[in-house]
PDB file of C-alpha atoms and ligand atoms in Angstrom:
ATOM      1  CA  UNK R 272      23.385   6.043   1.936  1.00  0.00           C
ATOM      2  CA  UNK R 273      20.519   3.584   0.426  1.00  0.00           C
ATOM      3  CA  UNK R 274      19.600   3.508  -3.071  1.00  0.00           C
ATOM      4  CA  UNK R 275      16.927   4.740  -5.175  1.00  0.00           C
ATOM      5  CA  UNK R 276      15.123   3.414  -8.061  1.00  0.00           C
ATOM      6  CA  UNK R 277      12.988   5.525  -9.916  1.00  0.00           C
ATOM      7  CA  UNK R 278      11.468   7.011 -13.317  1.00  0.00           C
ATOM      8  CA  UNK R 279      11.083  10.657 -14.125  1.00  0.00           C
ATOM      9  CA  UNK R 280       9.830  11.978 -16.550  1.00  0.00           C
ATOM     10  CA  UNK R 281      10.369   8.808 -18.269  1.00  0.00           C
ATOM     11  CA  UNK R 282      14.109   7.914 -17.296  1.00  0.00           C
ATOM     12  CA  UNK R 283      14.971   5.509 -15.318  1.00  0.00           C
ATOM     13  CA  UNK R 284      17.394   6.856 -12.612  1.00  0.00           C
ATOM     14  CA  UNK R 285      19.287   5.314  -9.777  1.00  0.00           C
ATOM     15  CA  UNK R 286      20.830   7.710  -7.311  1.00  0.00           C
ATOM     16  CA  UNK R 287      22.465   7.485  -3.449  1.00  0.00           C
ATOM     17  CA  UNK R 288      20.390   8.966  -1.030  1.00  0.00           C
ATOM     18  CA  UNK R 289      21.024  10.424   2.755  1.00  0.00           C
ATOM     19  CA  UNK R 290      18.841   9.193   5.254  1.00  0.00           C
ATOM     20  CA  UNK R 291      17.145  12.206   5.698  1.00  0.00           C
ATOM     21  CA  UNK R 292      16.922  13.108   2.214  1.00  0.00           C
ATOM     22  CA  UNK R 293      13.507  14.186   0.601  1.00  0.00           C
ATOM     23  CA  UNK R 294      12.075  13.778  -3.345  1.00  0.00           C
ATOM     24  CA  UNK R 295      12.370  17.357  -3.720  1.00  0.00           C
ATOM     25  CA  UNK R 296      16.144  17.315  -2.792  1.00  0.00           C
ATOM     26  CA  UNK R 297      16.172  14.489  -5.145  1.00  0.00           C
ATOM     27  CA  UNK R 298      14.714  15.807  -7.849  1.00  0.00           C
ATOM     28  CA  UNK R 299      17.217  19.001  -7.870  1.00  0.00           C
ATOM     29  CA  UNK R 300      20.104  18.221  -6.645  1.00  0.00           C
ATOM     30  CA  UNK R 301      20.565  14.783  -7.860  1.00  0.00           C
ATOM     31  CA  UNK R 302      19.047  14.869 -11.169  1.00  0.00           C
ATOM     32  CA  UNK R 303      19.317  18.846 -11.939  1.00  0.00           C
ATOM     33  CA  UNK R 304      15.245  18.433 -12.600  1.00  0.00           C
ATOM     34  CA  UNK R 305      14.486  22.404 -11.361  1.00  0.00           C
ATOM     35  CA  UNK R 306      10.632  23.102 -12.000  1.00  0.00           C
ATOM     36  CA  UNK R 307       9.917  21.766  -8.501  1.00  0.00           C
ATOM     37  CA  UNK R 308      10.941  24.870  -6.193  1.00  0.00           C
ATOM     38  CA  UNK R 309      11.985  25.013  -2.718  1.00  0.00           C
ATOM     39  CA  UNK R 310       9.208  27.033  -1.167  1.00  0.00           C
ATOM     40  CA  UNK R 311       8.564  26.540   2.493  1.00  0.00           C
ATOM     41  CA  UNK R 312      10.113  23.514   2.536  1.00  0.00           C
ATOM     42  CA  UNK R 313       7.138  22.105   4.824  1.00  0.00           C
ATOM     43  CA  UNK R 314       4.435  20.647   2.755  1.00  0.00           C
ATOM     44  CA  UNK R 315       2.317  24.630   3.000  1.00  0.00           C
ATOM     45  CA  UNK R 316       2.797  26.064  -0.244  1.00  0.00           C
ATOM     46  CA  UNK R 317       2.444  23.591  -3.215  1.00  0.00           C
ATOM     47  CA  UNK R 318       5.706  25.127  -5.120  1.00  0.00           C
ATOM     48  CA  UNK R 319       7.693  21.646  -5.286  1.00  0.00           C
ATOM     49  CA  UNK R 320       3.944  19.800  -6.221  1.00  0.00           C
ATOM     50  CA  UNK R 321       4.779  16.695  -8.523  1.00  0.00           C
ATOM     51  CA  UNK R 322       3.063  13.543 -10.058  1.00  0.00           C
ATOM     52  CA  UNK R 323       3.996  10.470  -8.504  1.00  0.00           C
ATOM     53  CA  UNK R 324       2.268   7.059  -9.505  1.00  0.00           C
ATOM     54  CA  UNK R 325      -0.593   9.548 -11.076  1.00  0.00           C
ATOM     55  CA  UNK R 326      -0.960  10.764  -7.341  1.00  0.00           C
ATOM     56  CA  UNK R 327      -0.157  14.665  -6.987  1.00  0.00           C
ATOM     57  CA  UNK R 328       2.529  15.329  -4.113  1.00  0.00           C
ATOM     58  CA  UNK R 329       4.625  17.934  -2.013  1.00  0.00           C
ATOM     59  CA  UNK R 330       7.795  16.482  -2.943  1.00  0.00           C
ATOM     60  CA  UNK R 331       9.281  18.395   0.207  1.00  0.00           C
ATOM     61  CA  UNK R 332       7.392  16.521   2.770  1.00  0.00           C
ATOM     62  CA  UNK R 333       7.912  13.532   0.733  1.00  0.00           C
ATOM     63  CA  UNK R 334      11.233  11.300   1.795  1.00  0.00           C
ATOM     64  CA  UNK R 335      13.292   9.995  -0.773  1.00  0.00           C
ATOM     65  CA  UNK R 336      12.771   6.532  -0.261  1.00  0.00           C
ATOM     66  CA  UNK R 337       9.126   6.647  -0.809  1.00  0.00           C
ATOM     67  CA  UNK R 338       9.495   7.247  -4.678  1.00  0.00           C
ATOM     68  CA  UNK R 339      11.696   3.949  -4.546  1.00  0.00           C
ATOM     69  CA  UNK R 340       9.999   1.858  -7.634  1.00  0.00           C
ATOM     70  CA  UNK R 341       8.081   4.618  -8.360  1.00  0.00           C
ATOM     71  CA  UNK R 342       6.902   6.934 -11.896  1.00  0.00           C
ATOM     72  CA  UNK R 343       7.442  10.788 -11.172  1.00  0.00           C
ATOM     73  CA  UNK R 344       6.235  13.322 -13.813  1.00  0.00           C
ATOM     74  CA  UNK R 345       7.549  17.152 -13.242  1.00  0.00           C
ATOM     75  CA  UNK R 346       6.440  19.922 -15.129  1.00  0.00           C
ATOM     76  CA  UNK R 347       9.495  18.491 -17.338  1.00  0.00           C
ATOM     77  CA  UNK R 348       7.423  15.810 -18.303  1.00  0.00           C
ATOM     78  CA  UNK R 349       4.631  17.264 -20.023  1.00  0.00           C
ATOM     79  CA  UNK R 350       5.816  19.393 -22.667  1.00  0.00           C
ATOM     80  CA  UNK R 351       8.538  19.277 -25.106  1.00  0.00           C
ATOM     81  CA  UNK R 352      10.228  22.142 -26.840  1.00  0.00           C
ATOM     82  CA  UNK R 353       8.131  24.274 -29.147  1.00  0.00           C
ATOM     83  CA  UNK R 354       5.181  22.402 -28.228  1.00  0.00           C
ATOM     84  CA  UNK R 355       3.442  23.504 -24.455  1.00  0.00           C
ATOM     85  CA  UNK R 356       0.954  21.436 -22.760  1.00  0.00           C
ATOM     86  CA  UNK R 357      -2.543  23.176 -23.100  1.00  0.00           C
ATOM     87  CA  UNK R 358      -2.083  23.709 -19.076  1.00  0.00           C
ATOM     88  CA  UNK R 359       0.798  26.201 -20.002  1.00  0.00           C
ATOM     89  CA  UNK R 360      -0.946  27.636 -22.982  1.00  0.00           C
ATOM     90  CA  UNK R 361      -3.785  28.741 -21.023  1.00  0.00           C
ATOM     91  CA  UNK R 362      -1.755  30.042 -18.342  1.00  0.00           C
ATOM     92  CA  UNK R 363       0.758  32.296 -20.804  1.00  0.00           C
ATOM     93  CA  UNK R 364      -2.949  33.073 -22.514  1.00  0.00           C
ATOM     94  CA  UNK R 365      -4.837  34.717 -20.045  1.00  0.00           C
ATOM     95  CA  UNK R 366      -1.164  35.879 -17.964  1.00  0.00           C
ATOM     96  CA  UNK R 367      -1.453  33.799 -14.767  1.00  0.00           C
ATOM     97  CA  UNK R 368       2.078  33.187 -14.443  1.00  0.00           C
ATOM     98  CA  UNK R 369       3.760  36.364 -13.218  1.00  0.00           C
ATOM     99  CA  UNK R 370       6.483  36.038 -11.000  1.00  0.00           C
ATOM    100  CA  UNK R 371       6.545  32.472 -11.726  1.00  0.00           C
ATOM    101  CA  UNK R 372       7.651  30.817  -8.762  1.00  0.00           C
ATOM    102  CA  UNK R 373       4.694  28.988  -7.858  1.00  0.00           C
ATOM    103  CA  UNK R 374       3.896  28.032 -11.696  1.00  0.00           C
ATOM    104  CA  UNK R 375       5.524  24.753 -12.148  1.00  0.00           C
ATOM    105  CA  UNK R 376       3.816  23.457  -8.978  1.00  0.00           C
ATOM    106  CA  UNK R 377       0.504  25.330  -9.961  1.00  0.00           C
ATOM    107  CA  UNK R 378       0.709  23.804 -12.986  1.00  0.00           C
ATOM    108  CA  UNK R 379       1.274  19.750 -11.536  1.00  0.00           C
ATOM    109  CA  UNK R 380      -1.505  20.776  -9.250  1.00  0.00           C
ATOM    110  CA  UNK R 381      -3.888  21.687 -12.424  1.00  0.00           C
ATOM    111  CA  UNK R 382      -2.679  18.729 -14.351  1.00  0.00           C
ATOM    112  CA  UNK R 383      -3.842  16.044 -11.286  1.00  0.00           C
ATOM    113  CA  UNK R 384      -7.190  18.058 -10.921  1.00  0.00           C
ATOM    114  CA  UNK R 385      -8.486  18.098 -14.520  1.00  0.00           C
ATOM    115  CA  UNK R 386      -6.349  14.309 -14.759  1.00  0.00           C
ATOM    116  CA  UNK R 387      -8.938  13.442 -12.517  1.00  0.00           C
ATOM    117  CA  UNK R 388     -12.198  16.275 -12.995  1.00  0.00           C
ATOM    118  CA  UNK R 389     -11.879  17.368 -16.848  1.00  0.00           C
ATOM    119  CA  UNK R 390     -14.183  19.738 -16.079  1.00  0.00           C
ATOM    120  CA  UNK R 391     -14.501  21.265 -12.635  1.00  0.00           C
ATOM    121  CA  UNK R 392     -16.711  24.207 -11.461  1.00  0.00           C
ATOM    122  CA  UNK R 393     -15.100  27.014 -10.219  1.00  0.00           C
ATOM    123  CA  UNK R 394     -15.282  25.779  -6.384  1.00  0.00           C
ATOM    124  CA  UNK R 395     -14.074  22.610  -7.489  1.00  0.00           C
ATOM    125  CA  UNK R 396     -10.859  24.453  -9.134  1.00  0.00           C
ATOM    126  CA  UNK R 397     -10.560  26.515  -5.851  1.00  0.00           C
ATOM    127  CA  UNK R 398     -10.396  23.777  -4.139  1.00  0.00           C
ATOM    128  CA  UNK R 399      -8.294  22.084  -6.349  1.00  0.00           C
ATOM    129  CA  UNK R 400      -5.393  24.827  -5.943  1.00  0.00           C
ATOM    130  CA  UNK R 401      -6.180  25.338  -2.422  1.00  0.00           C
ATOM    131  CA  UNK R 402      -2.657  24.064  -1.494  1.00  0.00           C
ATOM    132  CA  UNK R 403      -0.536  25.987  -3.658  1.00  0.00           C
ATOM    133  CA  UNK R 404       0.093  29.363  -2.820  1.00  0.00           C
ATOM    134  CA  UNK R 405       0.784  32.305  -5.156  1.00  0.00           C
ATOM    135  CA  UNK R 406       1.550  36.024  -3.991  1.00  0.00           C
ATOM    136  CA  UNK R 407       1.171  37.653  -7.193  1.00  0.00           C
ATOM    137  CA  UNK R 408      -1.667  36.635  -9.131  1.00  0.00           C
ATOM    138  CA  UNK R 409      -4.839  36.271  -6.434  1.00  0.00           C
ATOM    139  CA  UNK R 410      -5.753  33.305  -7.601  1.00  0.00           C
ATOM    140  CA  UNK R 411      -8.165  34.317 -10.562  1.00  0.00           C
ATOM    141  CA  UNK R 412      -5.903  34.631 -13.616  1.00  0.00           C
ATOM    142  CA  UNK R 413      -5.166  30.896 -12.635  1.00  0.00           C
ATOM    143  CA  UNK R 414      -9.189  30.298 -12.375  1.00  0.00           C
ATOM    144  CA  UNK R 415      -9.709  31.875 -15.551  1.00  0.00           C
ATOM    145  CA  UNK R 416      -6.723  29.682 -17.105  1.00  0.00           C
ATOM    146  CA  UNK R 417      -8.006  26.140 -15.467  1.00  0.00           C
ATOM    147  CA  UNK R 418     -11.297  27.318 -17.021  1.00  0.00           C
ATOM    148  CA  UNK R 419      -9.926  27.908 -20.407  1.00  0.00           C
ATOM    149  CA  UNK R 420      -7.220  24.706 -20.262  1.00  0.00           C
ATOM    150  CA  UNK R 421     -10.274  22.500 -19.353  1.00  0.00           C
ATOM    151  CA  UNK R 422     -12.141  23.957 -22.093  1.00  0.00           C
ATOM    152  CA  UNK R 423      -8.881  23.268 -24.520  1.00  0.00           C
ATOM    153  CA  UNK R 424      -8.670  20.047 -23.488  1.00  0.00           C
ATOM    154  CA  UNK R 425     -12.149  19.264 -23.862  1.00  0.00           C
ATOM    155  CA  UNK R 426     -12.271  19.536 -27.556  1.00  0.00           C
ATOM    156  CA  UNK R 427     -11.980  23.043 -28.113  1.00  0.00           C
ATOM    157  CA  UNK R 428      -8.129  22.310 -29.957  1.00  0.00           C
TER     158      UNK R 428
HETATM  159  S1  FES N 568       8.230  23.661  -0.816  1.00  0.00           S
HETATM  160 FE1  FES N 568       6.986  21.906  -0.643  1.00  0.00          FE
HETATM  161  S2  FES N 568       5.054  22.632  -0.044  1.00  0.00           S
HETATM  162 FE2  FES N 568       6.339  24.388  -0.001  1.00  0.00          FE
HETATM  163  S1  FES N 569       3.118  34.037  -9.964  1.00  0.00           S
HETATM  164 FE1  FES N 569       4.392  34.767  -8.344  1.00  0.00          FE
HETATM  165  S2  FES N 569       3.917  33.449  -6.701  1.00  0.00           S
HETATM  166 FE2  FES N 569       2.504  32.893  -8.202  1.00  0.00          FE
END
């Protein structure tokens, strides 16, 4: 066991880790922090995507020890009760959340892009999602809500 300094969402945490243990594992079954799913499990489908040091990761191919010292910001992080980030607005808006499962990830993954692009063309936001995989949707009800978050963000709230 080693242990492992870090903030999420703001809290400080220290927590025993295996060896082999991953952030993802972390993040669950340590600190009960749930948005991050367990998708593949092999860094291919974006569902446990998180924030770390303003860098978006696949917490499952990430180990443990690596977020030692580190800032990580779930989905968690960026809204509060009664009041969703203009990510999830958009999303709930235009209905690009259906099953769900890949919407906290999609969500971290949309956050980093327009963190970094406030306003991206659609290839851009294609590209931006390219690693996180949905089954329901088909990608453009997401589009259409990066589009319309982007233009939120930009001034239009
Ligand atoms: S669960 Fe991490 S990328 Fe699929
Ligand atoms: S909404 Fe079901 S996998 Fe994306």
């Amino acid at each position: 066991m080693q242990e492992l300094n870090l903030k999420v969402n703001g809290k400080e945490y220290t927590v025993k880790v295996k060896a082999d243990m991953n952030l993802l594992e972390v993040l669950r079954d340590k600190l009960q922090i749930t948005s991050p799913k367990v998708g593949c499990n092999t860094g291919d489908c974006g569902a446990c995507s998180v924030i770390m040091d303003g860098q978006l990761i696949k917490s499952c191919v990430t180990h443990a020890m690596i977020a030692d010292g580190k800032e990580v910001t779930t989905l968690e992080g960026i809204f509060s009760p009664g009041k969703l980030h203009p990510i999830q607005e958009a999303f709930h808006e235009v209905a690009a959340a259906q099953c769900g499962f890949c919407t906290p990830g999609m969500i971290m993954t949309v956050k980093a892009l327009l963190d970094s692009n406030p306003n991206p063309s659609e290839e851009e936001i294609r590209e931006g999602i390219a690693g996180n995989l949905c089954r329901c949707t088909g990608y453009t009800a997401v589009v259409k809500a990066v589009k319309l978050a982007a233009a939120n963000m930009n001034g239009g709230e």
